[in-house]
Coordinates of C-alpha atoms in Angstrom, one line a residue:
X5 CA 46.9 -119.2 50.8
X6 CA 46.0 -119.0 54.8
X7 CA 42.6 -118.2 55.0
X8 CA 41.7 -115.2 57.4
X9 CA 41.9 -115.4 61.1
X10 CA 39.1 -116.8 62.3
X11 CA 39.4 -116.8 66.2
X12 CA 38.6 -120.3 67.3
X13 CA 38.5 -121.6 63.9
X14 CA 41.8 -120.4 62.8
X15 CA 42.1 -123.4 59.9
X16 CA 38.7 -122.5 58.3
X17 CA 39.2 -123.0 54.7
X18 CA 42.1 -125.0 54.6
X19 CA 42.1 -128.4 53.0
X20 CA 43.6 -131.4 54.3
X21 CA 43.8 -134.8 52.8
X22 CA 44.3 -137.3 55.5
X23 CA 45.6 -140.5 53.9
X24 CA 46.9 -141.4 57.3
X25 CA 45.2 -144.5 59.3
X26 CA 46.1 -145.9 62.9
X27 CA 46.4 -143.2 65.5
X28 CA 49.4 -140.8 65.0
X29 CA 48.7 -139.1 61.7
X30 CA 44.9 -139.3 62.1
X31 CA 45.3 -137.4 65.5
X32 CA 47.1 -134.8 64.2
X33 CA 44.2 -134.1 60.9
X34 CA 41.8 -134.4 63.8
X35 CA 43.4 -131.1 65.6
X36 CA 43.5 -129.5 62.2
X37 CA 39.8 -130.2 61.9
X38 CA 38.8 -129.1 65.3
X39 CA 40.4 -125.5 64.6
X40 CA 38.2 -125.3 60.8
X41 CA 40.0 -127.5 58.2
X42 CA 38.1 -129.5 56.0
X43 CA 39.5 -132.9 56.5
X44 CA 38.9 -135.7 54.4
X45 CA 39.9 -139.2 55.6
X46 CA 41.0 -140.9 52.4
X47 CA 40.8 -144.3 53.3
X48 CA 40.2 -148.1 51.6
X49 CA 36.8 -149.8 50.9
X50 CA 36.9 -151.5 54.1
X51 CA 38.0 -149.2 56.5
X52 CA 40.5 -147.5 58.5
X53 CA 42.2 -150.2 60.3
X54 CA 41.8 -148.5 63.5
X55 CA 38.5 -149.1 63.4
X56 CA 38.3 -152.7 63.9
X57 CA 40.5 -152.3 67.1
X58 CA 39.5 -153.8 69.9
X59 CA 35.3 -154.1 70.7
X60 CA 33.2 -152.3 67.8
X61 CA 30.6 -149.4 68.0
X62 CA 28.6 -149.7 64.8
X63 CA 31.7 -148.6 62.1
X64 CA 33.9 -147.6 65.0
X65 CA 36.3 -148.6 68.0
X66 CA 36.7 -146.4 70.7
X67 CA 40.0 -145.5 69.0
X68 CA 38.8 -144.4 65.6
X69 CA 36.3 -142.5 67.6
X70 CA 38.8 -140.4 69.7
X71 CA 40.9 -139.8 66.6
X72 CA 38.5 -138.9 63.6
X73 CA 35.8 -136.2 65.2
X74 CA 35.0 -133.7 62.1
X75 CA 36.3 -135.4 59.3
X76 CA 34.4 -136.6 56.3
X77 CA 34.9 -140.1 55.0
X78 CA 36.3 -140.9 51.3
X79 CA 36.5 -144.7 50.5
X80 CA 38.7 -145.5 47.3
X81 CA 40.0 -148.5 46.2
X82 CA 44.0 -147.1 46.3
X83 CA 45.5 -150.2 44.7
X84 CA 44.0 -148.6 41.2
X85 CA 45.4 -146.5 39.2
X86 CA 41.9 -144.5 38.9
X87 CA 42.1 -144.6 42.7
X88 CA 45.3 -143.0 42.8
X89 CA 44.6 -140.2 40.4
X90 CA 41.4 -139.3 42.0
X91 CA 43.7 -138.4 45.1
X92 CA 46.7 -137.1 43.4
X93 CA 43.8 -134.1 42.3
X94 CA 42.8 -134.0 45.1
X95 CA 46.3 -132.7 46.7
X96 CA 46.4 -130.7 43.6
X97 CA 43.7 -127.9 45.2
X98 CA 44.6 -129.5 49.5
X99 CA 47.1 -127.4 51.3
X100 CA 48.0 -130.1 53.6
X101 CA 48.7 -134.1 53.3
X102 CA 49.2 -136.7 55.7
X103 CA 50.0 -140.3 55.0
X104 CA 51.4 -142.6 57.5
X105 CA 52.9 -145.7 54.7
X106 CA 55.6 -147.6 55.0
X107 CA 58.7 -145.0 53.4
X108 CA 58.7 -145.7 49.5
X109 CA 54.9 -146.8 49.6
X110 CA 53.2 -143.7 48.3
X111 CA 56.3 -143.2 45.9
X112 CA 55.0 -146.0 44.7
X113 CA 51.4 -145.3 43.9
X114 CA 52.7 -141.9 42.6
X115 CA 51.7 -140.1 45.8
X116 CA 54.4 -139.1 47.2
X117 CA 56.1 -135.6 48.0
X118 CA 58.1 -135.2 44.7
X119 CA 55.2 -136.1 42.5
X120 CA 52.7 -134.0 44.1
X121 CA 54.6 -130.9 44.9
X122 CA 55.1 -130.9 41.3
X123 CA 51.2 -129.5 40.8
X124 CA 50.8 -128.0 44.4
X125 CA 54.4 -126.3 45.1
X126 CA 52.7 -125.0 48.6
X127 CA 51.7 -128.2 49.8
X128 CA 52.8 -129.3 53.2
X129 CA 52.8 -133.0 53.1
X130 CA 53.7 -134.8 56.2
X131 CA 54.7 -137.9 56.5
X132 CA 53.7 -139.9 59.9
X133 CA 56.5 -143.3 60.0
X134 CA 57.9 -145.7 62.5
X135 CA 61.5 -144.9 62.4
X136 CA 61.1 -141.7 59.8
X137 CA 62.0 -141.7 56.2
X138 CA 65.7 -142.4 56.1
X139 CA 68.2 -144.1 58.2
X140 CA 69.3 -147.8 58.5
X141 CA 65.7 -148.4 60.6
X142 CA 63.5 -146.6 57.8
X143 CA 61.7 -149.8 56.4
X144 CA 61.0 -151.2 60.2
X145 CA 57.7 -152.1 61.0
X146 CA 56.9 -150.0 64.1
X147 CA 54.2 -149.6 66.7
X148 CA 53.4 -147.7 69.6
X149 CA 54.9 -150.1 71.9
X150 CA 58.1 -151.4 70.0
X151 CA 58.8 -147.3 70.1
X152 CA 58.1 -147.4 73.7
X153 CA 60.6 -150.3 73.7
X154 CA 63.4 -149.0 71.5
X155 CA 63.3 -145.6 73.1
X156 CA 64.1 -146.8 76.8
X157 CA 60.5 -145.3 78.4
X158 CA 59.5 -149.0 79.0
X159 CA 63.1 -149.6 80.2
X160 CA 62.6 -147.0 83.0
X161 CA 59.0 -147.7 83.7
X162 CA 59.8 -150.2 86.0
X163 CA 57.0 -151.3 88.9
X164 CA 57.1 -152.6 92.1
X165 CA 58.1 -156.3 90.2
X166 CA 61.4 -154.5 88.5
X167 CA 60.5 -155.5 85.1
X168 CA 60.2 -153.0 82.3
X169 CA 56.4 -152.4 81.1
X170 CA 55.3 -150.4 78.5
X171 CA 52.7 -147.4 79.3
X172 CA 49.5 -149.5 79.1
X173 CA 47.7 -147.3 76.5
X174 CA 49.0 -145.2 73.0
X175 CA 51.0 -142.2 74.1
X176 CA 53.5 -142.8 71.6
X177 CA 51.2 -142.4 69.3
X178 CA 48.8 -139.3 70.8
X179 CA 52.5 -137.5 71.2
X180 CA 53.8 -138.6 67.6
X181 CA 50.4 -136.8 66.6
X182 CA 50.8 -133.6 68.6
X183 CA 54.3 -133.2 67.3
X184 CA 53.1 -133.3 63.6
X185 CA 50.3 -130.9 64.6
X186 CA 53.0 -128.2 66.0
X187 CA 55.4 -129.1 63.0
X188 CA 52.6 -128.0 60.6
X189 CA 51.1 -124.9 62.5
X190 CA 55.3 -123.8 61.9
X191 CA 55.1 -125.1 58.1
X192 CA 52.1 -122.8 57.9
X193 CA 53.5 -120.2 59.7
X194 CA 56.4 -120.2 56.9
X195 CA 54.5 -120.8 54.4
X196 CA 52.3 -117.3 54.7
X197 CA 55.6 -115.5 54.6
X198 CA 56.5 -117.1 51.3
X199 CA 58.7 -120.2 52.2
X200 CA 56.5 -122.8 50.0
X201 CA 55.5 -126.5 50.6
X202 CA 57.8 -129.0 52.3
X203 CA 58.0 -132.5 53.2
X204 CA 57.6 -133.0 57.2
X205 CA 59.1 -136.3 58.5
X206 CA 57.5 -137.4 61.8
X207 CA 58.7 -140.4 63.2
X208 CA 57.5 -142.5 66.7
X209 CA 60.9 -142.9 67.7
X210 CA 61.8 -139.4 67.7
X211 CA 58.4 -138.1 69.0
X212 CA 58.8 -141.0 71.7
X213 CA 62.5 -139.6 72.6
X214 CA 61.5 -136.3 72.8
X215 CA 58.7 -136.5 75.8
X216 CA 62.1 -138.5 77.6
X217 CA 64.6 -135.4 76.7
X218 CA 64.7 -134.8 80.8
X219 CA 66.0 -138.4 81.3
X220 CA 68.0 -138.8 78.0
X221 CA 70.1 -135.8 78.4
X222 CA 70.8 -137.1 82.1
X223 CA 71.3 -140.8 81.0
X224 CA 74.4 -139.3 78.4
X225 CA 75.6 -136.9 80.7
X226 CA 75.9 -140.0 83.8
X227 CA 76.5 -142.6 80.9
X228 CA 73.9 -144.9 82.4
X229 CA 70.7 -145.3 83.4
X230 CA 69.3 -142.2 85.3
X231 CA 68.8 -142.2 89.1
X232 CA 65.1 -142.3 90.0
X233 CA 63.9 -138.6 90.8
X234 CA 63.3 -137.7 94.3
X235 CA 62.8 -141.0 96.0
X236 CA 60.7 -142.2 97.8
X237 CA 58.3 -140.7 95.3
X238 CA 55.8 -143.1 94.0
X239 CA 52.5 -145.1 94.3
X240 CA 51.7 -146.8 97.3
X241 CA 48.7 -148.9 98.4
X242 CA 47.0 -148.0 101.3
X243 CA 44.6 -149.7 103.3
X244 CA 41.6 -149.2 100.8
X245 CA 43.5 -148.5 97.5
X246 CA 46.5 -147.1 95.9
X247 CA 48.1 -142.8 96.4
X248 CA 50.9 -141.2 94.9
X249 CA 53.1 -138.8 96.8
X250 CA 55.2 -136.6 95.1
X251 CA 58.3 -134.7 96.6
X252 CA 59.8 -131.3 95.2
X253 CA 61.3 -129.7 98.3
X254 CA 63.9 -131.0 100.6
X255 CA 60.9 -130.2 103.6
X256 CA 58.5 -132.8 102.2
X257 CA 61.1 -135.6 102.9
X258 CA 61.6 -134.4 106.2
X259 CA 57.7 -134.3 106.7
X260 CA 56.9 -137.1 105.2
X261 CA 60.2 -138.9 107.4
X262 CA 57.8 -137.9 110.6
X263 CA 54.6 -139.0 109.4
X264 CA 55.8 -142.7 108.7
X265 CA 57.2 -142.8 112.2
X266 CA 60.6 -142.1 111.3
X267 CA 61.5 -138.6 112.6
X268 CA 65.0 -140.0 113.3
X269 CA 65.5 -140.1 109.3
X270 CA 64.1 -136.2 108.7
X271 CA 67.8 -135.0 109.4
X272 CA 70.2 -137.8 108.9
X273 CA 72.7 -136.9 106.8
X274 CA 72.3 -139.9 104.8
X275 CA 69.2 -138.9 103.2
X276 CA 69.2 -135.1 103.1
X277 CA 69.7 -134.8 99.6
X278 CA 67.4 -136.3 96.0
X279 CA 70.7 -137.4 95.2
X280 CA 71.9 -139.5 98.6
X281 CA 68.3 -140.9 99.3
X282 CA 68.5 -142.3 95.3
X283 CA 71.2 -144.8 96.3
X284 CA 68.6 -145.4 100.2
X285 CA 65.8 -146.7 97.3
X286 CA 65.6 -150.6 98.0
X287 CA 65.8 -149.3 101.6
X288 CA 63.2 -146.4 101.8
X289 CA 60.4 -147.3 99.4
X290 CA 59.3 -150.4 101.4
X291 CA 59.8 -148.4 104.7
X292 CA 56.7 -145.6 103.2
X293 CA 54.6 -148.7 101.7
X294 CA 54.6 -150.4 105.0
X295 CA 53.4 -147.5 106.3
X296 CA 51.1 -146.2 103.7
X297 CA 49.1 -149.8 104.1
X298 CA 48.1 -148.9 107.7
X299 CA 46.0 -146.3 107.1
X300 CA 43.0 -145.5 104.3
X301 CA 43.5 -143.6 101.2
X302 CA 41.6 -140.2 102.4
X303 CA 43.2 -140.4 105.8
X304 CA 46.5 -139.9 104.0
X305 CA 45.7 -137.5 101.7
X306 CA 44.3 -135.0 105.2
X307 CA 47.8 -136.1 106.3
X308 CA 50.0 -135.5 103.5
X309 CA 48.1 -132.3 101.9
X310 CA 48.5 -130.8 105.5
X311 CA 52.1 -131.2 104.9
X312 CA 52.4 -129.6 101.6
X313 CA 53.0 -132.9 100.6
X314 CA 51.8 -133.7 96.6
X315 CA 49.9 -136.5 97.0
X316 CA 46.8 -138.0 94.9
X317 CA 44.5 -141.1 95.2
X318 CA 44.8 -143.1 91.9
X319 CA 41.6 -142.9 90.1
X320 CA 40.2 -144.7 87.3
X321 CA 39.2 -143.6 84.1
X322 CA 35.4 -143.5 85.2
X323 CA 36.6 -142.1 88.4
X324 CA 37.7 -139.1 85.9
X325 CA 34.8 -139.1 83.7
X326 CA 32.8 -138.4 87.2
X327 CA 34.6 -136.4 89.1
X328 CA 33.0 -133.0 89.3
X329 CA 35.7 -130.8 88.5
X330 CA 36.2 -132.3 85.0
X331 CA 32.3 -131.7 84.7
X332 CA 32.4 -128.4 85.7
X333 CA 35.1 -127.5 83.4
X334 CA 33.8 -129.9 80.5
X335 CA 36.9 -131.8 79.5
X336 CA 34.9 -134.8 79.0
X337 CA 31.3 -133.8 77.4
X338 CA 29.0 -136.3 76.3
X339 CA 27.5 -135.9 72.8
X340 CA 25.8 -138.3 70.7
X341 CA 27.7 -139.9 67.8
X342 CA 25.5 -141.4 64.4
X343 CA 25.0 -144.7 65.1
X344 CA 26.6 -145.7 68.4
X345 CA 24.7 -143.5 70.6
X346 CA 26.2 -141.5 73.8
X347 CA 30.3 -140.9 73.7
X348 CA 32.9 -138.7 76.0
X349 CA 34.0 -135.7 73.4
X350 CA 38.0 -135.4 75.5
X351 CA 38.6 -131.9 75.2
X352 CA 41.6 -131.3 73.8
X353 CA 43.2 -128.2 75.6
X354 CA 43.2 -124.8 73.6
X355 CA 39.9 -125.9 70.8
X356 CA 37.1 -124.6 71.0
X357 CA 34.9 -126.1 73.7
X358 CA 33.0 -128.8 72.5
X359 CA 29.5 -128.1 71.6
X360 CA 27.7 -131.2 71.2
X361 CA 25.5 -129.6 68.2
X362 CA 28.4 -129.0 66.4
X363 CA 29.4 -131.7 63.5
X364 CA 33.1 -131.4 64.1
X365 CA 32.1 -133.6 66.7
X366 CA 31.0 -136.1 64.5
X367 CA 33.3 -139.3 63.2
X368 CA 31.9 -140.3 59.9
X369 CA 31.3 -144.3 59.1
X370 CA 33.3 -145.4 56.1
X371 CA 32.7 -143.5 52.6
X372 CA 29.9 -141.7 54.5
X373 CA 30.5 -138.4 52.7
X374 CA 32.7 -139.5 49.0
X375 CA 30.1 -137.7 46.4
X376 CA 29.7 -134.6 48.4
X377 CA 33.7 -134.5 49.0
X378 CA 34.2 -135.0 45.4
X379 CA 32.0 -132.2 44.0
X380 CA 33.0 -129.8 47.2
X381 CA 36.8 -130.4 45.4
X382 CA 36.0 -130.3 41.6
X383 CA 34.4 -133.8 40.8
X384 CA 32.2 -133.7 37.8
X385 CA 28.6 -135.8 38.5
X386 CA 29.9 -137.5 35.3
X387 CA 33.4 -138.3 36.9
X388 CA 31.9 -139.4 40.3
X389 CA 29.2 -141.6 38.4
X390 CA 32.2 -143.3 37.1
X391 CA 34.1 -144.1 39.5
X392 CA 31.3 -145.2 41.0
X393 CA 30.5 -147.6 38.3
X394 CA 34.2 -148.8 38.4
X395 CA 34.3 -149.6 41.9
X396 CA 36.6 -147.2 42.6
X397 CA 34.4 -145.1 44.6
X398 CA 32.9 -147.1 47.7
X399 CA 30.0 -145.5 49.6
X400 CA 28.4 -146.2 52.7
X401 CA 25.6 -149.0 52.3
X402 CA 22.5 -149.2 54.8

């Protein structure tokens, strides 16, 4: 059963296994646990792959760090059979399981949605995959970027060199993620009216077409490629750095047509339309970056902003971390994590604001927390000692 409503903590009391690793199914038990579940990261001896990505922090990488806050830790050696019991009861009393295997992986350690439904008919297991859980693709290794790939986002995320890149960081992931979080909160929705468990199939590829559902349903209905939207939109360096202007109105063409030096352009009937200055593209996007490089950054955004143009300076990530509107509203607090010291808490929009006292803030080192999990979830001290002894159960060492 749903526990009752707590109001920022609306998940307090339920129980999630988190069996997932990487990014995508990790973020999504990390929303769960920053609204109140109890979230415990089932993962091997030696870690969570994730957190040996990239430069170490102590246990962690800055992506195990953004994706694990308020979880507790359970090491087991899943290649056991012992291992694999111990967490087939534990989703016997969870309400909620994510694993991100390979399809026909947990089916074969007897974890997967058939077997364990069978003692917890409620159970909402979701399943975080590459290319989802059927199809000719099903058994595909996949990653963030070969999603970004197969998809067509890196196809239209051309630069100024024509080639096709991928989005430099995981957002195929982070999406995949959110989309499993809001497929839950419906499962859970359903499931307090009486609808029972169910198997949720997540996929990259589909989470990665559906942030592209603008440009897909435009690619089939012109049976190519989209046209670029409102050109000369874009980022262009100026004489100190790099600015984006946006245009949404007819007007901020005609506007911006002046403030290049080209008021001849504002109402030619050759570019008074999205659609007509699309096909003007190789023609009208060097014509604003020669201009934009004659003048500095802040100069153009006075100019642009005056206009009701959109415009922005590109900023870096520290530039965000220090500008003093994301202080002010907190999106990035600093707290201090166990063992690697000061680390940016991003806000995640609609949780409770971060407090940096509170230990859903916390990402636990590996095993940190497997003999408190197991007698929270109906472990005898005998049982635990045991597995234990058998190397099943790996803790935390100094």
């Amino acid at each position: 059963m749903i526990p009752a409503m707590n109001e920022t903590l609306p998940y307090t009391g339920l129980k999630v296994v988190d069996l997932s690793q990487g990014v995508a199914g990790p973020y999504c038990a990390m929303m769960l646990a920053q609204y109140g579940a109890d979230v415990i990261k089932v993962e091997p001896p030696y870690g969570d792959w994730i957190r040996k990505l990239g430069r170490r922090y102590g246990d962690h990488s800055a992506a195990g760090l953004a994706n694990n806050r308020g979880k507790r830790s359970l090491a087991l050696d899943l290649k056991s059979a012992a291992g694999q019991a111990t967490v087939r009861r534990l989703a016997g009393v969870a309400d909620i399981f994510v694993e991100s295997f390979r399809p026909g992986i947990t089916e074969a350690m007897g974890l997967g949605y058939a077997a364990l439904r069978t003692a917890s008919p409620d159970l909402l297991y979701v399943s975080v995959s590459g290319f989802g859980q059927t199809g000719p693709n099903a058994a595909r290794p996949c990653t963030d970027g070969v999603a970004q790939s197969f998809t067509g986002l890196a196809d239209v995320n051309r630069g100024n060199d024509g080639q096709p890149h991928r989005v430099p960081f995981l957002i195929v992931d982070q999406v995949t993620g959110l989309y499993a979080f809001q497929a839950v909160q419906a499962a859970l929705f359903g499931r307090r009216d009486g609808a029972g468990g169910r198997h949720l199939d997540i996929s990259l590829m589909q989470s990665a077409a559906a942030i592209q559902s603008i440009r897909l349903v435009e690619a089939a209905l012109e049976g190519g490629t989209p046209e670029p939207l409102n050109v000369p939109t874009g980022s262009y360096r100026t004489r100190d750095g790099w600015i984006t202007v946006a245009l949404v109105k007819e007007t901020q063409w005609q506007a911006l047509a002046r403030l290049i030096g080209r008021p001849d352009l504002a109402d030619d009937p050759a570019y008074d339309s999205t659609g007509k200055r699309a096909g003007h593209a190789d023609e009208l996007i060097p014509m604003v970056a020669a201009a934009m490089a004659t003048r500095d950054t802040a100069d153009w955004q006075a100019a642009l902003a005056a206009e009701n143009i959109l415009c922005e300076r590109i900023a870096s990530y520290t530039d965000y971390l220090a500008d003093p509107h994301v202080r002010a509203v907190r999106a990035a607090p600093e707290i201090e994590q166990a063992g690697v010291g000061a680390v940016r808490a991003i806000q995640m929009p609609g949780t409770p604001a971060v407090d940096a006292d509170d230990p859903r803030q916390q990402v636990p080192d590996t095993g940190a927390d497997g003999r408190a999990v197991l007698a929270e979830w109906g472990f005898t001290a005998a049982e635990i000692a045991q597995l234990a002894n058998d190397k099943i159960l790996h803790e935390r060492t100094a």
